[in-house]
PDB file of C-alpha atoms in Angstrom:
ATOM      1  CA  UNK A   1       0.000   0.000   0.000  1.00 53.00           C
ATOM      2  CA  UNK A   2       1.428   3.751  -0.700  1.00 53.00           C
ATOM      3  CA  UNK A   3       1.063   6.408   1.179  1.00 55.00           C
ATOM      4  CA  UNK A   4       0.330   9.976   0.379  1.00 57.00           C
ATOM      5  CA  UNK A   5       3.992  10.603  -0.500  1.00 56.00           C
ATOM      6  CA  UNK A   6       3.938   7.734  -2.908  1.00 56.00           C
ATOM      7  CA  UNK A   7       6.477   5.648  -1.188  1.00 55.00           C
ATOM      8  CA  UNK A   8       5.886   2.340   0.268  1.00 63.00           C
ATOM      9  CA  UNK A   9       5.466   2.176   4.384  1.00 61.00           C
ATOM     10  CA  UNK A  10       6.878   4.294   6.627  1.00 60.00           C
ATOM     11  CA  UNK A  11       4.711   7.663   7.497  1.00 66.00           C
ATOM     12  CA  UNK A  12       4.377  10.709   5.371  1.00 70.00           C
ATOM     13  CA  UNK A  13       6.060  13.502   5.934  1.00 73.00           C
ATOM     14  CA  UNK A  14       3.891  16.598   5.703  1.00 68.00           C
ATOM     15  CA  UNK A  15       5.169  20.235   5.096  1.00 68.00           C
ATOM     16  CA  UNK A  16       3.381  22.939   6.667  1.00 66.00           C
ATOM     17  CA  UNK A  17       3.773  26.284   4.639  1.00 66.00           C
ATOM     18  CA  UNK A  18       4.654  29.358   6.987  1.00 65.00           C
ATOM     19  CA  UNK A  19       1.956  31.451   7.903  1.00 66.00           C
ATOM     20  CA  UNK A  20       1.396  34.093   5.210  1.00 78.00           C
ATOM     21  CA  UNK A  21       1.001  37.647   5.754  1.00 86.00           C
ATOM     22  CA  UNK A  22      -1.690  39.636   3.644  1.00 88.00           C
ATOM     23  CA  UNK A  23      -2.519  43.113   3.974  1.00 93.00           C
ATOM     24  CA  UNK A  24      -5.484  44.373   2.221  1.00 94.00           C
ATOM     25  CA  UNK A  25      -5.669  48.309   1.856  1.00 95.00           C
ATOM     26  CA  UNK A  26      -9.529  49.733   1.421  1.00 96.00           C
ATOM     27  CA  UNK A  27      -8.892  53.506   0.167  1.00 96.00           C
ATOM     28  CA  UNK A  28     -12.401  55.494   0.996  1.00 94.00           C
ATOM     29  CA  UNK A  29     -10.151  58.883   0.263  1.00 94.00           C
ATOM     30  CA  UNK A  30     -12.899  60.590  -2.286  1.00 93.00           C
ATOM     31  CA  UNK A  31     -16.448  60.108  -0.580  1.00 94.00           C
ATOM     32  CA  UNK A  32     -14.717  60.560   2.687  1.00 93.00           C
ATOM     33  CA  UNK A  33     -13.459  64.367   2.082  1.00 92.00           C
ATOM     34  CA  UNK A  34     -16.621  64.664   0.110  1.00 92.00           C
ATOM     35  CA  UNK A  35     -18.377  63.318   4.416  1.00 92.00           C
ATOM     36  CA  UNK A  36     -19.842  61.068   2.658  1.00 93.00           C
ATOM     37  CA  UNK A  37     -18.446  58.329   3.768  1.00 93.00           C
ATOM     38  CA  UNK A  38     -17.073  57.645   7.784  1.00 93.00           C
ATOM     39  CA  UNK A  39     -14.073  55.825   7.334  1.00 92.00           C
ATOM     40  CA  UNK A  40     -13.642  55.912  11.347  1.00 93.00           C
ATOM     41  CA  UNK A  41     -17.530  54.782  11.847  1.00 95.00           C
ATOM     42  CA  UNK A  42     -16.726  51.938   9.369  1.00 95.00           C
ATOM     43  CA  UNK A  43     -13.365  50.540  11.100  1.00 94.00           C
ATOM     44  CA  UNK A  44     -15.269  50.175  13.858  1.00 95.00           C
ATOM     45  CA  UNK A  45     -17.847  48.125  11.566  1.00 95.00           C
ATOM     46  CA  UNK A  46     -14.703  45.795  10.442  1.00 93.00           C
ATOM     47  CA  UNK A  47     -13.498  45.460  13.859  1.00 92.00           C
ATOM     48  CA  UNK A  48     -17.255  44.438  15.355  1.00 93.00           C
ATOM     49  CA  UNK A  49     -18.446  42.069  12.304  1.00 92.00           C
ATOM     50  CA  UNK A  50     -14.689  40.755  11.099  1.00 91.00           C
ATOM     51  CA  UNK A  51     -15.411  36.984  11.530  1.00 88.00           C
ATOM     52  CA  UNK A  52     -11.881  35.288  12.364  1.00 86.00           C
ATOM     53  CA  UNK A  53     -12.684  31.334  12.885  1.00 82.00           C
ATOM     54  CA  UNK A  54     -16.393  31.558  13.346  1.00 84.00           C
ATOM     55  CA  UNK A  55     -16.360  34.411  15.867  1.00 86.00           C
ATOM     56  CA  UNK A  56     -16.566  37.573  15.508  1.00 87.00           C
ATOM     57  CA  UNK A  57     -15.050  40.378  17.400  1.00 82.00           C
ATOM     58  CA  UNK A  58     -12.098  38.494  18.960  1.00 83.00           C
ATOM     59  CA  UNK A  59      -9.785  39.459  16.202  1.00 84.00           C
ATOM     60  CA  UNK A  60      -6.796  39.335  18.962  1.00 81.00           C
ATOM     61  CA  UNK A  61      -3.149  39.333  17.083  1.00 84.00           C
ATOM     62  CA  UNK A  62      -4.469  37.547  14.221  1.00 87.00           C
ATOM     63  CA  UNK A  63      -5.717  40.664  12.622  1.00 90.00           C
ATOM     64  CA  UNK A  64      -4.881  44.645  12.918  1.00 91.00           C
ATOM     65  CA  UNK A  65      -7.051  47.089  11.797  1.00 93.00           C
ATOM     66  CA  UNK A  66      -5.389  50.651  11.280  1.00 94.00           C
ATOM     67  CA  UNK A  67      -6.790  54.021   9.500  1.00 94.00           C
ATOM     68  CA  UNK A  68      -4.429  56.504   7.946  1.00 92.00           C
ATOM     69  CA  UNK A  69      -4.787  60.223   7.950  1.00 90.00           C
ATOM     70  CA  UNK A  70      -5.619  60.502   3.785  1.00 91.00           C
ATOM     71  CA  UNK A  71      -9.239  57.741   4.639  1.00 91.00           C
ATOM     72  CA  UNK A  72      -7.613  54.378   3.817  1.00 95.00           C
ATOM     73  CA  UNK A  73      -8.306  51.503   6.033  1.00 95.00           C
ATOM     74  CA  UNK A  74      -5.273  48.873   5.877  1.00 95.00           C
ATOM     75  CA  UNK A  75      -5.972  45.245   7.466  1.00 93.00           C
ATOM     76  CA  UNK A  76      -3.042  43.491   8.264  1.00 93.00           C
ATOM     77  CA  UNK A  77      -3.362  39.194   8.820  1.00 90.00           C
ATOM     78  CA  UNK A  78      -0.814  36.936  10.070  1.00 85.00           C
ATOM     79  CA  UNK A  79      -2.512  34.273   8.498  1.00 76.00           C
ATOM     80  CA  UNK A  80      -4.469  33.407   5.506  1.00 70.00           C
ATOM     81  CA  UNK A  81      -8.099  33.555   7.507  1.00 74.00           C
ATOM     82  CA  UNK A  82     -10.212  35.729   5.092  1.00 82.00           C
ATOM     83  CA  UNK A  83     -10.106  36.657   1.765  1.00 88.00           C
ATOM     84  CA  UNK A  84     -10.366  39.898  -0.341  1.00 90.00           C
ATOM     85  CA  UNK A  85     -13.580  38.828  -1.378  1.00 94.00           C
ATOM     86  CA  UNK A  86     -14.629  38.886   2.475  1.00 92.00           C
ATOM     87  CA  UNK A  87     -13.263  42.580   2.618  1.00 93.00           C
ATOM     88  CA  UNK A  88     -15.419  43.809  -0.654  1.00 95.00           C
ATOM     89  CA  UNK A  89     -18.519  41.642   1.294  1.00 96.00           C
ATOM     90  CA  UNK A  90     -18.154  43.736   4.396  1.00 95.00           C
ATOM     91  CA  UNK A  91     -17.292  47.440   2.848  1.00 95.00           C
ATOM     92  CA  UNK A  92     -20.782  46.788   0.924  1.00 96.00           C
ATOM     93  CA  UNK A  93     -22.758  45.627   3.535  1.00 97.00           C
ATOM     94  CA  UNK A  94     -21.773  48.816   5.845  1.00 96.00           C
ATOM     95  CA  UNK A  95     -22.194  51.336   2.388  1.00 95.00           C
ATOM     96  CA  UNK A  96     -25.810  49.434   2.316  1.00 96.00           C
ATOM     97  CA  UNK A  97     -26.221  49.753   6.039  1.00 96.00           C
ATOM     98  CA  UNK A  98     -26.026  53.856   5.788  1.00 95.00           C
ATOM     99  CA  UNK A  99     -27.636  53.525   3.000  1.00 95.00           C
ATOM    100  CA  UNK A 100     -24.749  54.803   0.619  1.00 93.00           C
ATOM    101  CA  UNK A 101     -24.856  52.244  -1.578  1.00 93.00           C
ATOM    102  CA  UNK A 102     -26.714  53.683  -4.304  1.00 93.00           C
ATOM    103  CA  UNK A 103     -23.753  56.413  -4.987  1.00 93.00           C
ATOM    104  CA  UNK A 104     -20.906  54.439  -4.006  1.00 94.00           C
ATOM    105  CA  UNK A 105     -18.947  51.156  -5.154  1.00 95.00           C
ATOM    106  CA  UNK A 106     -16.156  49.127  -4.953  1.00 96.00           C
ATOM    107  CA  UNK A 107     -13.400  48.940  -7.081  1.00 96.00           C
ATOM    108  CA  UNK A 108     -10.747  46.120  -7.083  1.00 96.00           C
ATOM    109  CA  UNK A 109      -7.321  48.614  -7.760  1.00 95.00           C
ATOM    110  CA  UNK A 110      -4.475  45.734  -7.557  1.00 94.00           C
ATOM    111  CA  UNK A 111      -4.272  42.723  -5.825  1.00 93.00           C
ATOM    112  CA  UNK A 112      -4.169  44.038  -2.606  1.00 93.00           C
ATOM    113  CA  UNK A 113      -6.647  46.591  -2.658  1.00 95.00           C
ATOM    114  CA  UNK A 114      -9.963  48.142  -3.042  1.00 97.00           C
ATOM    115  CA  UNK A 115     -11.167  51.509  -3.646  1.00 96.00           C
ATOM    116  CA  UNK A 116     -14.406  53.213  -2.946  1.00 96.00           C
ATOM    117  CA  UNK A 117     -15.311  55.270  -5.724  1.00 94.00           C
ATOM    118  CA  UNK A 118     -18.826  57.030  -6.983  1.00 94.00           C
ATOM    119  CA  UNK A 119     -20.459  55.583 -10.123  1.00 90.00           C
ATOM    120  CA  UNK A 120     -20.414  57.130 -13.077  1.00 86.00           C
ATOM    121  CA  UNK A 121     -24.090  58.629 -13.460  1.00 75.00           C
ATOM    122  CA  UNK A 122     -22.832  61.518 -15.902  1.00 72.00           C
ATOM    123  CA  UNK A 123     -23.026  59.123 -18.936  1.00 63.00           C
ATOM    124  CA  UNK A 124     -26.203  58.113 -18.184  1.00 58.00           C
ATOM    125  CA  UNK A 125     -27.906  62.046 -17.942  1.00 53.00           C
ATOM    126  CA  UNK A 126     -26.256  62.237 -21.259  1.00 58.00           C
ATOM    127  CA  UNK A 127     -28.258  59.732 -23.012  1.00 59.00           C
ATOM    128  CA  UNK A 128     -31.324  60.395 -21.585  1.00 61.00           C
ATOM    129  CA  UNK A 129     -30.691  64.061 -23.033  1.00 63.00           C
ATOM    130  CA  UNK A 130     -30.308  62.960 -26.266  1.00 63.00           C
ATOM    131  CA  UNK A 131     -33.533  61.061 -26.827  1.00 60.00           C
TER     132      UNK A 131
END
């Protein structure tokens, strides 16, 4: 019989990859000089509904949430817990919360980041002007 390592008896030898880091960068900058948008009211909202193994709120070492002066809310992670998608979930959820959502969305920027940017309604004003 073979094993997972494809050798015959003996025990397989598992390697454990080392904990990743990931830092994922949401940049509200525009709506939030525009006070639109509360980039302090929603880091609080990450730290309260950031689910890290089933639980949320006990985000401990595992995750650090940190705002900058110029609106951009960087989450560090040790580990690979979450993923960007989870980020984009949240920042919606809170835009449809305070009911922002209709003026605001979210923009994938690099790999790394989002960014929270107002649609493009002036395209729209121009066709309806030219019928």
């Amino acid at each position: 019989m073979t094993n997972a390592a494809g050798s015959k008896g003996g025990s397989a030898k598992v390697l454990k990859k080392p904990a990743q880091k990931k830092k994922y960068i949401i940049d509200a900058s525009t709506p939030s000089r525009d006070k639109i948008f509360d980039s302090a009211a929603f880091e609080k909202f990450l730290h309260d509904r950031l689910k890290i193994n089933g639980r949320t709120g006990q985000l401990g070492d595992i995750v650090a949430i940190t705002r900058s002066d110029d609106h951009k809310i960087t989450i560090n992670t040790n580990s690979h817990v979450f993923s960007k998608r989870y980020m984009k979930y949240l920042t919606k959820k809170f835009m449809k919360k305070h009911r922002i959502r209709d003026w605001l969305r979210v923009v994938a920027t690099d790999p790394q980041s989002y960014e929270i940017r107002y649609f493009n309604i002036s395209n729209e004003v121009e066709e309806e002007e030219e019928e």
